[in-house]
Amino acid sequence: MKGYTGDTIRNVALLGHGGCGKTTILEAALLAAGHISRLGRVEDGNTVSDYDKMEIEKGYSISAAIVPVEYGGIKTNFIDTPGFFDFVGEVNSALRAVEAGVIVVDASAGLQVGTEKAWNSCREHATPKFIFINKTDKENVDVAKVIADLKEKFGSSVVTLDDREALNEAVAETDEALLEKFFGGEEFTKDEFDKGLAAGIAAGDIVPVVSGSASTGAGIKEFLDMLAVYVPKHGSSAPYEGVDARGEAASRPCDGSAPFSGFVFKTIADPFVGKISLIKMISGKLAPGMEAYNSRAEKSEKMGSVFFLRGKTQGEAPQALAGDIVAASKLQYTQTGDTLCDKAAPIKYPPVHFPQPSLFIAVEPKNQGEEEKIGSGLHRLMEEDPSFTMERNIETHQTLLGGQGEIQIGIITSKLKEKFGVEVELRDPKVPYRETIKGSSDVQGKHKKQSGGAGQYGDVHIKFSPAKEEFEFAEELFGGSVPKNYVPAVEKGLRECMGKGPLAGCKVVNVRAVLYDGSYHDVDSNEIAFKIAAALAFKKGIAEAKPILLEPILHVEIFVPDEYMGDIMGDMNKRRGKILGMEPQSGGGQKVLAEAPQAEMFKYAIMLRSMTQARGSFTMRFERYEEVPAHLSEKIIAAHKAEAEAE
Ligand SMILES: Nc1nc2c(ncn2[C@@H]2O[C@H](COP(=O)(O)OP(=O)(O)OP(=O)(O)O)[C@@H](O)[C@H]2O)c(=O)[nH]1
Ligand SMILES: [Mg+2]
């Protein structure tokens, strides 16, 4: 690939609803630029961008891919992003490496949820926007209507490049002097117009719209020309904000002469090369053989092999300059979100923002003994896609996958099988119920085994009552009824029993136990015997003290457009949820504050997506434990008993 400087490089992310044609537009651009001689088709699995086996199999993009297009002396580094909402992590990564986002709209489908989401993602990242209305070759498409809908949804910033009047107005609004000239009825000079337009685009106040067809190639060359002229250059961006080695705020000019720094916005697990880190060059130069300092890991990396990527194809990179996107393989410490820099001028840029997972599923090995393989496989996959999480829940003994949606989780489990040879089964997560007592009891636990040989004798009287702390133990013995040296064994025995309650085998909490009497045998008493006696007392004592089940209650915040409020409220009520309040949001829509039992929320992500056509999102966190209603409690206890008998 020819050497390009900051002035001749453009970095652009392709965004938009699944299936609107992003990957195909890239094919058309590669064809127009002469990089390929035949247009690949997603259906045929021969596109440059969807090169991953699974993408070919599924027929849609799964991870972001870098595809540079060299046209008219300009290299545009396109990042093709997946349209499915589960892969939002890929969109957020891509938007950290580019100076503009092109929102692709399918002319035959018009404005879709993915269009809105792409628009919002650009707004959240303060990324200038362009719109490409694709598939104009299809029958009965009405491009003018699509443009009108876009203007209605997103406002007057949306302008077609041939709409001179609207453009002049938009340009006028970018600068006081131009506004005055505009209202004075004076024409702008070409330079004033171009500068105003570029400024308006860079500020996100002007969003140019063009249209064409990736399938026929119509409008593709004009599209590339438009990007070359109007996409802000990396060098014109404001200095990059970060922190220095002391954690103090620091910034770095986007300039080739400044010390080297690069932001790792994506990691690819390549089946042949291994780990590949995609680096957006922020400042300075990078060349193979250089040392680069990882400011998060505080370790230096040897940049053995540095190269350009076009899809899966590598191209030599004698050096990379500020503003370019380059790849490096086999870095030891580096992960997505890291900053690589010159050790003499350390800086760290903020990591990529990945939304909290909203869907949790438990994974179990299909074949016994493969837990570790699952763990290491998931860790490798998380390097490539940090938008999912994995945690081992010690209470329910489950490995929980947390993802953005079902499709992502499906892809992860398929990759586990394909890349790491381990098959998993998906299960609903278990609710970490707890047990406690509402009443008090006063019981005896007596363990006596005296049938020849070493006997065992332990006898305790314990009072159980509710407590604030998780477990409180006190000893109010008198007259040496239980020798002091056996008291720790009694406490230990009780603490061990707290792990598994008599109702449903769940962890027991908020219990006070007072050892106040007992008896012992000079020969046969020992710690074990008193531990067993304590366990017997515990079983009886808890059962007689009005034991109840507790369930985790979550605090939930749901962000939805106004029109879905009724559905959300109705649905939350059906989930034994409580609405705490609503707050109008600055970007439109409402934030609904609610509380709901965890048991009712496992698949909420799926329901919310279908109730709001994926326009809704939510976050949730643990709030407290609360008593399970009696009718449900019986069911849970019965299910537990059945499970215990089945084991
Ligand atoms: N008629 C027509 N079909 C198109 C055009 N562009 C893309 N398609 C078809 O639309 C379908 C989806 O195209 P993709 O390029 O995979 O769309 P995408 O936006 O990358 O989809 P995701 O990767 O899922 O986000 C494919 O069947 C393409 O052949 C076009 O300009 N005209
Ligand atoms: Mg695609």
XYZ file of C-alpha atoms and ligand atoms in Angstrom:
680
model
C 0.000 0.000 0.000
C 1.378 3.426 -1.011
C 2.586 5.705 1.907
C -0.102 8.174 2.858
C 0.215 11.221 5.096
C -2.380 12.729 7.413
C -3.613 15.002 4.638
C -4.350 12.146 2.263
C -5.982 9.802 4.772
C -9.663 9.689 5.725
C -11.105 7.395 8.385
C -14.770 6.519 8.044
C -17.052 4.035 9.830
C -19.966 2.491 7.922
C -22.964 2.258 10.222
C -26.642 1.422 9.925
C -29.393 -1.133 10.287
C -28.538 -4.782 9.571
C -28.807 -5.580 5.848
C -28.822 -1.955 4.606
C -25.791 -2.703 2.434
C -22.655 -1.504 4.296
C -20.508 -4.498 3.335
C -21.741 -4.337 -0.275
C -21.025 -0.588 -0.495
C -17.466 -1.412 0.448
C -17.322 -3.976 -2.348
C -18.572 -1.340 -4.767
C -15.979 1.153 -3.513
C -13.170 -1.416 -3.879
C -14.382 -2.142 -7.408
C -14.565 1.580 -8.259
C -11.026 2.038 -6.943
C -9.761 -0.970 -8.861
C -8.753 -3.032 -5.836
C -11.011 -5.871 -6.974
C -12.120 -6.824 -10.441
C -15.496 -8.340 -9.549
C -18.117 -7.242 -7.037
C -18.248 -9.784 -4.200
C -21.648 -10.659 -2.775
C -22.524 -11.371 0.838
C -24.732 -14.226 -0.342
C -21.732 -15.814 -2.095
C -19.481 -15.353 0.896
C -16.791 -13.678 -1.194
C -16.717 -10.107 0.084
C -13.485 -8.513 1.327
C -15.008 -7.383 4.611
C -17.090 -10.375 5.737
C -14.136 -12.776 5.540
C -14.678 -14.570 8.807
C -15.963 -18.139 8.456
C -18.901 -17.439 10.690
C -19.840 -14.240 8.842
C -19.852 -16.190 5.586
C -21.956 -18.900 7.172
C -24.455 -16.448 8.721
C -24.548 -13.977 5.821
C -24.071 -10.896 7.963
C -21.191 -8.970 9.531
C -20.246 -9.930 13.066
C -17.151 -7.922 13.796
C -15.736 -4.629 12.613
C -13.328 -4.946 9.673
C -10.866 -2.435 8.311
C -10.915 -1.988 4.532
C -8.792 0.846 3.070
C -9.875 2.173 -0.337
C -7.286 4.150 -2.330
C -9.041 6.432 -4.767
C -8.041 9.734 -6.369
C -4.854 9.994 -4.283
C -6.787 9.624 -1.046
C -6.773 6.540 1.173
C -10.086 6.144 2.977
C -9.807 3.649 5.823
C -13.350 2.279 5.964
C -14.396 0.372 9.047
C -17.328 -1.863 8.192
C -19.439 -2.398 11.299
C -22.120 -5.041 11.935
C -25.720 -3.799 11.887
C -27.144 -6.235 14.436
C -27.647 -4.423 17.753
C -25.902 -7.182 19.701
C -22.635 -6.092 18.139
C -22.837 -2.496 19.415
C -19.384 -3.005 20.952
C -17.953 -3.143 17.435
C -19.621 0.159 16.576
C -18.223 1.858 19.684
C -14.745 0.548 18.890
C -14.920 1.738 15.287
C -16.095 5.218 16.308
C -12.916 5.658 18.356
C -10.793 5.273 15.229
C -12.563 7.503 12.712
C -13.254 11.157 11.934
C -16.682 10.497 10.382
C -19.556 8.018 10.386
C -21.515 7.204 7.223
C -25.033 6.100 8.148
C -26.306 3.805 5.418
C -30.059 3.697 4.797
C -31.812 1.063 2.698
C -33.981 3.106 0.288
C -36.521 0.302 0.091
C -36.898 0.123 3.875
C -36.396 3.787 4.729
C -35.565 4.955 8.231
C -35.078 1.952 10.540
C -34.240 1.486 14.223
C -30.625 0.817 13.247
C -30.530 4.204 11.515
C -31.583 5.926 14.748
C -29.087 3.918 16.761
C -26.272 4.779 14.328
C -27.229 8.451 14.567
C -27.219 8.279 18.390
C -23.893 6.449 18.483
C -22.314 9.185 16.358
C -23.833 11.824 18.626
C -22.521 10.065 21.758
C -19.016 9.971 20.225
C -19.302 13.510 18.774
C -18.535 11.990 15.352
C -19.437 13.983 12.210
C -22.102 12.220 10.143
C -22.919 11.570 6.504
C -25.885 9.601 5.132
C -25.761 7.260 2.130
C -29.167 6.123 0.869
C -28.426 2.758 -0.718
C -30.337 0.288 -2.928
C -31.795 2.979 -5.184
C -31.786 0.342 -7.896
C -34.650 -1.432 -6.221
C -38.152 -0.991 -7.584
C -40.609 1.466 -6.098
C -38.076 3.191 -3.918
C -38.885 6.818 -3.144
C -35.607 8.539 -2.255
C -37.271 11.916 -1.796
C -39.609 10.415 0.809
C -36.682 8.796 2.593
C -34.909 12.168 2.719
C -38.057 13.843 4.015
C -38.372 11.194 6.754
C -34.720 11.682 7.698
C -35.211 15.444 7.962
C -38.331 14.944 10.038
C -36.558 12.551 12.400
C -33.160 14.218 12.656
C -33.901 17.827 11.753
C -32.646 20.402 9.296
C -29.007 19.385 9.693
C -29.818 16.677 7.131
C -29.214 18.236 3.680
C -28.604 16.874 0.221
C -25.512 18.261 -1.473
C -27.582 19.469 -4.396
C -29.951 21.436 -2.154
C -28.124 24.702 -2.516
C -30.549 26.759 -0.629
C -30.628 24.537 2.434
C -26.854 24.178 2.268
C -26.358 27.940 2.170
C -28.619 28.296 5.169
C -26.785 25.540 7.025
C -23.403 27.061 6.136
C -24.586 30.491 7.295
C -25.439 29.072 10.698
C -21.850 27.922 11.218
C -20.389 31.416 11.595
C -21.525 34.907 12.697
C -19.947 36.689 9.728
C -21.422 34.197 7.250
C -24.849 34.551 8.905
C -24.704 38.302 8.484
C -23.637 37.904 4.831
C -26.465 35.395 4.289
C -29.126 37.677 5.729
C -27.610 40.556 3.748
C -28.543 38.527 0.667
C -24.883 38.216 -0.400
C -23.490 35.092 -2.111
C -20.723 33.139 -0.328
C -17.387 32.771 -2.091
C -16.457 29.141 -2.978
C -13.835 29.245 -0.250
C -16.300 30.597 2.331
C -18.876 27.979 1.286
C -16.401 25.075 1.386
C -14.910 26.170 4.705
C -18.363 26.748 6.192
C -19.598 23.388 4.974
C -16.534 21.581 6.321
C -16.927 23.394 9.668
C -20.627 22.567 9.827
C -19.950 18.907 9.059
C -17.116 18.699 11.601
C -19.407 20.183 14.248
C -22.186 17.732 13.373
C -24.522 20.622 12.410
C -24.565 19.626 8.754
C -25.192 16.031 7.684
C -24.823 15.628 3.915
C -27.030 13.014 2.263
C -26.148 11.245 -0.977
C -27.705 8.203 -2.592
C -26.782 5.367 -4.900
C -26.650 1.656 -5.281
C -23.872 -0.649 -4.152
C -25.205 -3.344 -6.475
C -25.038 -1.234 -9.665
C -22.241 1.066 -8.521
C -24.393 4.138 -9.066
C -23.190 7.100 -6.991
C -20.221 5.242 -5.517
C -17.470 7.345 -7.132
C -19.323 10.541 -6.159
C -19.612 9.149 -2.633
C -15.823 8.565 -2.477
C -15.192 12.058 -3.838
C -17.531 13.582 -1.263
C -15.724 11.811 1.567
C -12.351 12.920 0.255
C -13.472 16.569 0.311
C -15.647 16.746 3.397
C -14.460 14.152 5.933
C -12.380 16.052 8.515
C -8.703 15.159 8.454
C -7.218 13.632 11.590
C -4.770 16.525 11.721
C -7.608 19.060 12.018
C -9.059 17.327 15.064
C -8.675 18.893 18.479
C -5.778 17.505 20.551
C -6.559 14.058 21.974
C -7.394 14.155 25.657
C -5.946 11.604 28.016
C -3.923 11.345 31.217
C -0.166 11.288 31.798
C 1.850 8.840 33.910
C 0.728 10.594 37.111
C -2.922 10.394 36.087
C -3.058 14.125 35.433
C -5.064 15.394 32.482
C -2.877 15.585 29.379
C -3.455 16.041 25.664
C -1.598 15.217 22.487
C -1.756 17.114 19.184
C -2.891 14.913 16.262
C 0.401 15.538 14.560
C 3.090 13.438 12.913
C 5.865 15.444 14.555
C 4.600 14.883 18.121
C 5.804 11.854 20.157
C 4.243 8.558 19.077
C 0.895 7.517 20.492
C -1.697 5.108 19.152
C -5.072 3.898 20.392
C -5.894 0.169 20.194
C -9.550 0.201 19.205
C -9.991 -3.447 18.211
C -8.412 -6.843 18.690
C -8.817 -9.696 16.209
C -8.128 -13.342 17.047
C -6.752 -14.502 13.695
C -6.682 -18.330 13.292
C -3.229 -18.194 11.669
C -1.412 -15.113 12.999
C -2.988 -15.147 16.485
C -3.778 -11.857 18.172
C -3.879 -8.786 15.917
C -4.261 -5.323 17.476
C -5.757 -2.559 15.323
C -4.174 0.785 16.145
C -5.393 4.267 15.314
C -2.294 6.426 14.989
C -2.953 9.547 17.051
C 0.476 11.194 16.906
C 3.994 10.578 15.677
C 5.187 7.605 13.658
C 5.255 3.839 14.125
C 7.534 1.407 12.314
C 8.275 -2.316 12.636
C 10.966 -3.061 15.227
C 10.122 -0.066 17.402
C 9.497 -0.326 21.148
C 6.074 0.933 22.214
C 5.022 1.533 25.804
C 1.625 0.256 26.952
C 0.548 2.924 29.441
C -2.149 0.755 31.100
C 0.018 -2.350 31.538
C 3.085 -0.134 32.151
C 5.062 -2.515 29.997
C 6.934 -2.097 26.742
C 5.964 -4.036 23.646
C 8.325 -4.978 20.834
C 6.452 -4.004 17.672
C 7.724 -7.005 15.709
C 5.317 -7.059 12.823
C 3.420 -3.938 11.862
C 1.270 -4.052 8.736
C -1.804 -2.647 6.983
C -4.941 -4.766 6.750
C -7.599 -4.867 4.030
C -10.143 -7.345 5.322
C -7.974 -10.364 6.102
C -5.211 -9.403 3.663
C -2.036 -7.959 5.108
C -0.014 -5.279 3.348
C 3.467 -4.126 4.224
C 3.730 -1.024 6.396
C 7.293 0.363 6.383
C 5.858 3.031 8.668
C 2.548 4.451 9.786
C 1.893 8.125 10.419
C -0.518 10.048 12.621
C -4.046 9.711 11.279
C -3.589 6.266 9.767
C -4.878 2.899 10.943
C -2.333 0.081 11.213
C -2.179 -3.405 12.684
C 0.374 -5.205 14.851
C 0.431 -8.860 15.761
C 1.387 -10.855 18.777
C 1.536 -7.998 21.261
C 1.992 -9.497 24.686
C 0.211 -7.188 27.087
C -1.989 -5.109 24.852
C -5.783 -5.302 24.701
C -8.627 -3.283 23.196
C -8.845 0.172 24.737
C -5.119 0.422 25.495
C -2.832 3.261 24.466
C 0.590 2.543 22.997
C 3.026 5.414 23.155
C 6.583 6.649 23.361
C 7.912 5.703 26.822
C 9.515 9.120 27.074
C 6.125 10.813 26.608
C 3.590 8.497 28.215
C -0.118 9.147 27.732
C -3.279 7.104 28.194
C -6.495 7.759 26.269
C -9.899 6.708 27.682
C -10.831 3.085 26.874
C -13.639 2.112 24.494
C -17.034 2.301 26.169
C -18.828 -1.044 26.091
C -22.451 -1.072 27.313
C -23.279 -3.219 30.334
C -24.462 -6.708 29.312
C -28.219 -6.993 29.527
C -28.811 -10.709 28.889
C -27.394 -13.397 31.154
C -27.241 -17.110 30.367
C -25.537 -19.965 32.172
C -23.156 -22.164 30.169
C -22.369 -25.773 31.021
C -20.037 -28.160 29.225
C -21.823 -30.760 27.119
C -19.060 -33.170 28.043
C -17.921 -33.574 31.628
C -14.611 -32.019 32.714
C -14.443 -29.307 30.071
C -15.075 -26.386 32.439
C -11.522 -25.144 32.099
C -11.611 -25.307 28.318
C -14.771 -23.165 28.423
C -13.068 -20.660 30.722
C -9.920 -20.286 28.625
C -11.917 -20.260 25.357
C -14.204 -17.495 26.643
C -11.217 -15.476 27.814
C -9.714 -15.615 24.319
C -13.037 -14.648 22.754
C -13.420 -11.758 25.202
C -10.133 -10.329 23.919
C -11.795 -10.006 20.529
C -15.193 -8.901 21.852
C -14.962 -7.126 25.215
C -18.701 -6.341 25.138
C -19.578 -9.657 26.773
C -18.678 -10.808 30.234
C -18.086 -14.104 31.945
C -18.368 -14.714 35.661
C -18.328 -17.756 37.882
C -21.166 -17.435 40.417
C -19.860 -19.231 43.509
C -23.298 -19.375 45.076
C -25.166 -20.993 42.221
C -22.000 -22.729 40.914
C -22.766 -21.530 37.405
C -20.627 -19.903 34.749
C -22.659 -16.937 33.551
C -22.259 -15.327 30.173
C -23.422 -11.719 30.036
C -24.088 -10.396 26.553
C -25.832 -7.711 24.534
C -28.344 -10.168 23.100
C -29.167 -13.698 21.975
C -27.391 -13.428 18.629
C -24.111 -12.463 20.256
C -24.383 -15.300 22.774
C -25.170 -17.694 19.927
C -22.058 -16.544 18.057
C -19.898 -16.924 21.168
C -21.038 -20.497 21.785
C -20.551 -21.374 18.092
C -17.030 -19.933 18.183
C -16.291 -21.901 21.370
C -17.095 -25.057 19.446
C -15.451 -24.053 16.179
C -12.252 -22.440 17.529
C -11.759 -24.263 20.854
C -13.559 -27.545 20.225
C -15.775 -27.293 23.292
C -19.541 -27.685 23.172
C -21.746 -26.021 25.747
C -25.326 -26.165 26.831
C -27.170 -22.996 27.727
C -29.272 -22.884 30.865
C -31.335 -20.252 32.614
C -29.308 -18.704 35.393
C -30.286 -19.860 38.855
C -31.561 -17.198 41.194
C -29.291 -16.897 44.242
C -32.152 -17.172 46.727
C -31.403 -16.853 50.416
C -33.065 -18.268 53.518
C -33.667 -16.527 56.809
C -35.991 -16.745 59.812
C -38.867 -14.538 60.901
C -39.415 -16.237 64.277
C -37.294 -17.658 67.084
C -36.644 -21.146 68.359
C -34.988 -22.869 71.227
C -33.704 -26.326 70.356
C -31.353 -29.080 71.391
C -28.871 -30.825 69.126
C -27.557 -34.044 70.530
C -25.070 -36.328 68.809
C -24.309 -39.540 70.610
C -22.512 -42.551 69.194
C -21.266 -44.923 71.832
C -21.299 -48.391 70.331
C -17.798 -49.846 71.128
C -14.485 -48.201 70.088
C -14.055 -44.394 70.111
C -17.433 -42.932 70.936
C -18.777 -39.516 70.038
C -20.837 -37.307 72.307
C -21.920 -33.721 71.812
C -24.960 -31.957 73.184
C -25.958 -28.319 72.726
C -28.949 -26.126 73.459
C -29.174 -23.156 71.123
C -31.607 -20.285 70.714
C -32.088 -18.987 67.157
C -33.545 -15.550 66.323
C -33.421 -13.028 63.461
C -30.306 -10.812 63.275
C -29.032 -7.695 61.454
C -25.694 -9.219 60.625
C -25.382 -12.146 58.292
C -24.582 -14.413 61.229
C -24.224 -13.647 64.932
C -22.996 -16.218 67.441
C -23.008 -15.825 71.203
C -22.324 -18.127 74.078
C -24.170 -17.756 77.364
C -23.134 -20.994 79.022
C -23.133 -21.380 82.761
C -21.642 -23.949 85.093
C -19.317 -25.357 82.411
C -22.156 -27.284 80.777
C -20.111 -27.251 77.574
C -16.326 -26.996 77.958
C -14.995 -23.704 76.488
C -12.695 -25.508 74.082
C -15.694 -27.020 72.252
C -17.451 -23.662 71.755
C -15.465 -22.757 68.575
C -16.447 -26.160 67.142
C -20.115 -25.348 67.799
C -19.726 -21.971 66.068
C -17.859 -23.592 63.185
C -20.564 -26.226 62.808
C -23.243 -23.536 62.664
C -21.317 -21.411 60.175
C -20.914 -24.373 57.851
C -24.647 -25.033 58.010
C -25.332 -21.399 56.994
C -24.207 -22.307 53.464
C -27.137 -24.629 52.867
C -30.536 -23.863 54.391
C -33.201 -26.476 55.196
C -35.846 -24.952 52.901
C -34.190 -24.960 49.492
C -30.518 -25.547 50.164
C -29.737 -21.830 49.760
C -27.377 -19.663 51.762
C -28.882 -18.674 55.136
C -28.521 -15.078 56.317
C -29.424 -12.796 59.238
C -29.497 -15.419 61.978
C -28.435 -15.091 65.610
C -27.484 -18.282 67.476
C -26.979 -18.320 71.220
C -25.386 -21.386 72.785
C -26.658 -21.399 76.338
C -26.540 -24.984 77.557
C -25.456 -28.511 76.777
C -23.618 -31.497 78.135
C -20.469 -33.444 77.404
C -18.765 -36.744 78.039
C -15.288 -36.859 79.414
C -14.081 -39.486 76.942
C -16.379 -39.391 73.962
C -16.754 -35.615 73.540
C -14.611 -33.963 70.911
C -14.799 -31.125 68.400
C -16.355 -33.261 65.669
C -19.114 -34.430 67.991
C -19.990 -30.878 68.996
C -19.869 -29.730 65.346
C -22.375 -32.445 64.492
C -24.532 -31.567 67.488
C -24.532 -27.916 66.343
C -25.594 -28.972 62.839
C -28.468 -30.995 64.274
C -29.570 -28.034 66.376
C -29.295 -25.737 63.339
C -31.506 -27.945 61.159
C -34.200 -28.148 63.800
C -33.784 -24.589 65.020
C -34.135 -22.929 61.623
C -37.048 -25.154 60.643
C -38.899 -24.149 63.856
C -38.178 -20.407 63.551
C -40.514 -19.587 60.661
C -37.955 -19.902 57.902
C -38.596 -17.941 54.703
C -37.031 -17.602 51.303
C -35.534 -14.296 50.197
C -35.066 -13.249 46.617
C -32.765 -10.623 45.097
C -34.527 -7.438 44.047
C -32.976 -5.393 41.248
C -32.997 -1.666 40.655
C -33.830 -1.240 36.986
C -33.538 1.851 34.792
C -35.279 1.586 31.425
C -34.733 4.131 28.671
C -37.584 4.213 26.155
C -39.253 6.581 23.687
C -42.556 7.946 25.083
C -44.772 5.802 22.890
C -43.740 2.606 24.679
C -44.391 3.802 28.241
C -47.722 2.016 28.607
C -46.311 -1.333 27.480
C -43.283 -0.994 29.735
C -45.421 -0.241 32.794
C -47.875 -3.059 32.054
C -45.080 -5.526 31.505
C -43.233 -4.468 34.664
C -46.388 -5.075 36.721
C -46.638 -8.558 35.254
C -43.111 -9.170 36.511
C -44.011 -8.368 40.110
C -42.139 -5.128 39.497
C -42.755 -1.715 41.072
C -42.482 1.541 39.139
C -40.601 4.071 41.304
C -40.754 6.993 38.917
C -40.054 8.473 35.499
C -37.645 11.116 34.283
C -37.853 12.804 30.869
C -34.524 12.463 29.007
C -32.720 15.364 27.278
C -32.357 13.333 24.054
C -36.119 12.539 24.155
C -37.981 9.651 25.716
C -38.219 8.699 29.355
C -36.128 6.966 31.988
C -38.349 4.619 33.976
C -37.096 3.745 37.440
C -38.331 0.427 38.744
C -37.595 -2.453 41.058
C -38.216 -6.066 40.142
C -37.272 -9.544 41.368
C -34.169 -10.918 39.612
C -36.121 -14.109 38.959
C -38.420 -12.145 36.643
C -35.705 -10.269 34.791
C -33.453 -12.859 33.188
C -34.858 -12.584 29.701
C -35.949 -8.940 30.050
C -33.492 -7.856 27.361
C -35.269 -10.039 24.816
C -38.722 -8.830 25.811
C -37.704 -5.156 25.887
C -36.177 -5.464 22.425
C -39.385 -6.904 20.987
C -41.678 -4.506 22.901
C -39.778 -1.455 21.657
C -38.380 -2.727 18.325
C -34.967 -2.482 19.993
C -35.377 1.230 20.715
C -35.370 0.596 24.464
C -32.370 -0.127 26.656
C -31.934 -0.733 30.332
C -29.467 -1.175 33.117
C -29.941 -3.123 36.290
C -28.123 -3.609 39.546
C -28.695 -5.545 42.741
C -30.660 -3.519 45.312
C -31.551 -5.807 48.273
C -33.163 -9.111 49.318
C -36.884 -9.395 49.950
C -39.244 -12.180 51.116
C -40.527 -14.398 48.300
C -44.355 -14.472 48.168
C -45.643 -17.692 49.805
C -47.208 -19.198 46.666
C -43.935 -18.852 44.758
C -41.855 -19.944 47.680
C -43.630 -23.293 47.791
C -42.874 -23.851 44.115
C -39.203 -23.008 44.565
C -38.879 -25.316 47.573
C -40.638 -28.136 45.713
C -38.373 -27.665 42.690
C -35.325 -27.742 44.922
C -36.497 -30.920 46.630
C -37.095 -32.563 43.248
C -33.632 -31.498 42.054
C -31.984 -32.775 45.248
C -33.754 -36.133 44.907
C -32.738 -36.360 41.246
C -29.031 -35.912 42.143
N -30.796 -4.374 -4.656
C -29.762 -4.089 -3.879
N -29.373 -4.945 -2.918
C -28.339 -4.585 -2.174
C -27.630 -3.376 -2.344
N -26.659 -3.310 -1.403
C -26.737 -4.445 -0.690
N -27.740 -5.226 -1.149
C -28.156 -6.533 -0.616
O -28.595 -6.363 0.721
C -28.241 -7.490 1.508
C -27.446 -7.041 2.718
O -26.264 -6.465 2.305
P -24.995 -6.296 3.274
O -23.964 -5.559 2.525
O -24.633 -7.561 3.875
O -25.627 -5.386 4.381
P -24.936 -4.934 5.745
O -25.412 -3.571 6.019
O -23.471 -5.124 5.677
O -25.573 -5.930 6.791
P -24.980 -6.286 8.264
O -23.595 -6.765 8.048
O -25.879 -7.335 8.792
O -25.064 -5.084 9.073
C -27.447 -8.410 0.595
O -28.333 -9.367 0.111
C -26.987 -7.515 -0.523
O -26.817 -8.199 -1.727
C -28.065 -2.494 -3.379
O -27.545 -1.426 -3.620
N -29.132 -2.889 -4.104
Mg -22.155 -6.213 6.770
